[in-house]
mmCIF file of C-alpha atoms in Angstrom:
data_model
loop_
_atom_site.group_PDB
_atom_site.id
_atom_site.type_symbol
_atom_site.label_atom_id
_atom_site.label_comp_id
_atom_site.label_asym_id
_atom_site.label_seq_id
_atom_site.Cartn_x
_atom_site.Cartn_y
_atom_site.Cartn_z
ATOM 1 C CA MET A 1 128.787 139.792 116.270
ATOM 2 C CA PRO A 2 126.428 138.493 119.004
ATOM 3 C CA ASP A 3 126.103 134.730 119.361
ATOM 4 C CA TYR A 4 122.479 135.008 120.880
ATOM 5 C CA SER A 5 119.879 137.337 119.189
ATOM 6 C CA LEU A 6 116.344 137.754 118.742
ATOM 7 C CA SER A 7 113.912 140.500 117.267
ATOM 8 C CA LEU A 8 110.408 141.023 118.574
ATOM 9 C CA LEU A 9 107.480 143.122 117.729
ATOM 10 C CA LEU A 10 105.795 144.452 120.890
ATOM 11 C CA LYS A 11 102.294 145.538 120.017
ATOM 12 C CA SER A 12 101.457 147.170 123.338
ATOM 13 C CA PRO A 13 102.696 148.444 126.709
ATOM 14 C CA GLU A 14 101.138 145.368 128.194
ATOM 15 C CA GLU A 15 103.348 143.074 125.828
ATOM 16 C CA THR A 16 106.358 145.015 126.981
ATOM 17 C CA THR A 17 105.282 144.596 130.552
ATOM 18 C CA ALA A 18 104.809 140.808 130.107
ATOM 19 C CA LEU A 19 108.313 140.495 128.428
ATOM 20 C CA ALA A 20 109.948 142.492 131.535
ATOM 21 C CA LYS A 21 108.193 139.997 133.875
ATOM 22 C CA LYS A 22 109.844 136.995 131.975
ATOM 23 C CA PHE A 23 113.230 138.777 132.206
ATOM 24 C CA ALA A 24 112.695 139.180 135.886
ATOM 25 C CA THR A 25 112.430 135.449 136.439
ATOM 26 C CA VAL A 26 115.752 134.780 135.354
ATOM 27 C CA LEU A 27 118.024 137.796 136.352
ATOM 28 C CA ASP A 28 120.572 137.450 139.125
ATOM 29 C CA ALA A 29 123.268 139.552 140.768
ATOM 30 C CA GLY A 30 125.862 140.696 138.069
ATOM 31 C CA ASP A 31 123.490 140.767 135.094
ATOM 32 C CA VAL A 32 123.599 143.792 133.066
ATOM 33 C CA LEU A 33 120.809 144.820 130.807
ATOM 34 C CA MET A 34 121.793 147.683 127.997
ATOM 35 C CA LEU A 35 118.567 149.571 127.206
ATOM 36 C CA GLU A 36 119.089 151.337 123.798
ATOM 37 C CA GLY A 37 116.767 153.362 121.849
ATOM 38 C CA GLY A 38 115.591 156.864 121.230
ATOM 39 C CA ILE A 39 113.401 158.972 123.592
ATOM 40 C CA GLY A 40 109.923 157.555 123.818
ATOM 41 C CA ALA A 41 110.945 154.049 122.548
ATOM 42 C CA GLY A 42 110.013 152.023 125.598
ATOM 43 C CA LYS A 43 113.333 151.656 127.627
ATOM 44 C CA THR A 44 111.926 153.108 130.811
ATOM 45 C CA HIS A 45 108.700 151.179 130.605
ATOM 46 C CA PHE A 46 110.402 148.168 130.252
ATOM 47 C CA ALA A 47 112.710 148.930 133.060
ATOM 48 C CA ARG A 48 109.942 150.076 135.234
ATOM 49 C CA SER A 49 108.017 146.979 134.634
ATOM 50 C CA LEU A 50 111.021 144.772 135.408
ATOM 51 C CA ILE A 51 111.801 146.522 138.766
ATOM 52 C CA GLN A 52 108.277 146.512 139.880
ATOM 53 C CA SER A 53 107.935 142.853 139.313
ATOM 54 C CA LEU A 54 111.092 141.964 141.374
ATOM 55 C CA LEU A 55 109.973 144.041 144.315
ATOM 56 C CA ASP A 56 108.290 142.590 147.343
ATOM 57 C CA ALA A 57 105.990 145.582 147.852
ATOM 58 C CA PRO A 58 104.747 147.981 145.319
ATOM 59 C CA GLU A 59 106.959 151.142 145.218
ATOM 60 C CA ASP A 60 107.068 154.131 142.736
ATOM 61 C CA VAL A 61 109.584 153.589 140.269
ATOM 62 C CA PRO A 62 110.318 156.794 138.585
ATOM 63 C CA SER A 63 112.828 157.505 135.858
ATOM 64 C CA PRO A 64 116.375 158.070 136.884
ATOM 65 C CA THR A 65 116.808 161.009 133.994
ATOM 66 C CA PHE A 66 117.499 163.680 136.607
ATOM 67 C CA THR A 67 118.865 161.600 139.331
ATOM 68 C CA LEU A 68 121.002 159.454 137.186
ATOM 69 C CA VAL A 69 120.660 156.246 139.228
ATOM 70 C CA GLN A 70 117.855 154.785 141.399
ATOM 71 C CA THR A 71 118.455 151.808 143.437
ATOM 72 C CA TYR A 72 116.029 149.066 144.937
ATOM 73 C CA GLU A 73 116.550 146.377 147.289
ATOM 74 C CA THR A 74 115.247 142.768 146.631
ATOM 75 C CA GLN A 75 115.769 139.704 148.825
ATOM 76 C CA SER A 76 118.349 138.408 146.484
ATOM 77 C CA PHE A 77 120.401 141.511 145.121
ATOM 78 C CA GLU A 78 119.967 145.281 144.688
ATOM 79 C CA ILE A 79 118.775 146.658 141.381
ATOM 80 C CA TRP A 80 120.466 149.784 139.753
ATOM 81 C CA HIS A 81 118.486 151.669 137.183
ATOM 82 C CA ALA A 82 120.814 154.223 135.462
ATOM 83 C CA ASP A 83 119.946 156.756 133.088
ATOM 84 C CA LEU A 84 123.181 158.102 131.622
ATOM 85 C CA TYR A 85 121.669 160.498 128.846
ATOM 86 C CA ARG A 86 123.122 163.577 130.750
ATOM 87 C CA LEU A 87 126.607 162.268 131.167
ATOM 88 C CA SER A 88 129.345 163.524 128.939
ATOM 89 C CA SER A 89 132.234 161.199 129.712
ATOM 90 C CA PRO A 90 132.839 157.627 131.002
ATOM 91 C CA ASP A 91 134.738 159.135 134.015
ATOM 92 C CA GLU A 92 131.252 160.305 135.395
ATOM 93 C CA VAL A 93 130.104 156.457 135.355
ATOM 94 C CA VAL A 94 132.779 155.746 137.551
ATOM 95 C CA GLU A 95 131.903 158.372 139.889
ATOM 96 C CA LEU A 96 128.376 157.060 140.228
ATOM 97 C CA GLY A 97 129.700 153.687 141.202
ATOM 98 C CA LEU A 98 128.107 152.058 138.423
ATOM 99 C CA VAL A 99 130.870 150.094 137.343
ATOM 100 C CA ASP A 100 131.396 148.511 140.908
ATOM 101 C CA ALA A 101 127.359 147.697 140.866
ATOM 102 C CA PHE A 102 128.093 145.725 137.529
ATOM 103 C CA GLU A 103 129.723 143.085 139.603
ATOM 104 C CA ASP A 104 127.303 142.299 142.418
ATOM 105 C CA SER A 105 123.711 144.008 141.368
ATOM 106 C CA VAL A 106 121.351 143.698 138.522
ATOM 107 C CA CYS A 107 121.907 146.900 136.470
ATOM 108 C CA LEU A 108 119.525 148.531 133.962
ATOM 109 C CA VAL A 109 121.318 150.901 131.782
ATOM 110 C CA GLU A 110 119.692 153.500 129.638
ATOM 111 C CA TRP A 111 121.773 155.318 127.012
ATOM 112 C CA PRO A 112 124.686 152.670 127.324
ATOM 113 C CA ASP A 113 126.653 154.305 124.679
ATOM 114 C CA ARG A 114 127.865 156.729 127.331
ATOM 115 C CA LEU A 115 129.788 153.777 129.174
ATOM 116 C CA ALA A 116 132.197 153.576 126.191
ATOM 117 C CA GLU A 117 134.994 151.040 127.008
ATOM 118 C CA LEU A 118 133.405 150.513 130.467
ATOM 119 C CA ALA A 119 130.451 148.445 129.065
ATOM 120 C CA PRO A 120 130.619 144.904 130.444
ATOM 121 C CA GLN A 121 131.175 142.316 127.802
ATOM 122 C CA ASN A 122 128.689 139.908 129.302
ATOM 123 C CA ALA A 123 125.795 142.243 129.151
ATOM 124 C CA LEU A 124 122.733 141.788 127.149
ATOM 125 C CA SER A 125 121.807 144.496 124.850
ATOM 126 C CA LEU A 126 118.030 145.251 124.281
ATOM 127 C CA ARG A 127 117.613 147.736 121.546
ATOM 128 C CA PHE A 128 114.019 149.440 121.368
ATOM 129 C CA ALA A 129 112.724 151.342 118.276
ATOM 130 C CA LEU A 130 109.437 152.896 117.386
ATOM 131 C CA ASN A 131 107.523 150.942 114.839
ATOM 132 C CA GLU A 132 105.660 152.661 111.960
ATOM 133 C CA THR A 133 102.258 151.294 113.672
ATOM 134 C CA GLU A 134 101.543 153.627 116.515
ATOM 135 C CA GLY A 135 101.987 152.087 119.917
ATOM 136 C CA HIS A 136 104.189 149.116 118.549
ATOM 137 C CA ARG A 137 107.698 148.962 119.410
ATOM 138 C CA LEU A 138 110.381 146.861 117.700
ATOM 139 C CA LEU A 139 112.999 145.264 120.060
ATOM 140 C CA VAL A 140 116.146 143.679 119.118
ATOM 141 C CA ILE A 141 117.869 141.462 121.892
ATOM 142 C CA GLU A 142 121.489 140.627 121.669
ATOM 143 C CA GLY A 143 124.120 139.022 123.660
ATOM 144 C CA ALA A 144 127.439 137.186 123.315
ATOM 145 C CA ASP A 145 127.611 135.567 126.649
ATOM 146 C CA LEU A 146 126.490 131.900 127.157
ATOM 147 C CA ARG A 147 124.466 133.161 130.147
ATOM 148 C CA TRP A 148 121.710 134.603 127.953
ATOM 149 C CA LYS A 149 120.958 131.676 125.858
ATOM 150 C CA PRO A 150 118.329 130.127 127.912
ATOM 151 C CA LEU A 151 116.522 133.566 128.347
ATOM 152 C CA ILE A 152 116.557 134.066 124.659
ATOM 153 C CA GLU A 153 115.422 130.375 123.897
ATOM 154 C CA MET A 154 112.489 130.862 126.462
ATOM 155 C CA ILE A 155 111.383 134.076 125.112
ATOM 156 C CA SER A 156 111.564 132.957 121.311
ATOM 157 C CA ASP A 157 109.494 129.637 122.235
ATOM 158 C CA ASP A 158 106.719 131.805 123.429
#
């Protein structure tokens, strides 16, 4: 059971972008966000918005669906955006170098179930789901690491 959790209703892509920008203000090397949810639930939009808000200069942020991993440099750390949908074994995650990136990069991992036992215990889970109202998304944020408490409190205070 997670120690820290929050449920949000995101009513538009702009609200999702605003939330991603809040996350960007507190992330640091070694932070891992597990982006869960079905196709079209908002994972990539959130990741793209977060990455773009951290970059010094505007840059195209494509989905890593086919490349599996896209990396970006910031002044403070490297960002790894991974889409593990096409992987069939945790061994493939090791081959990508993602496990090493968990230590010193900000990692955004779509389809984190493919990590199995390789999932970092200090990761924050963001579970996106379509809502019955078109364009709305339900987001459940959960983490067990004390590191996430200030972020969840900041978001819940808004």
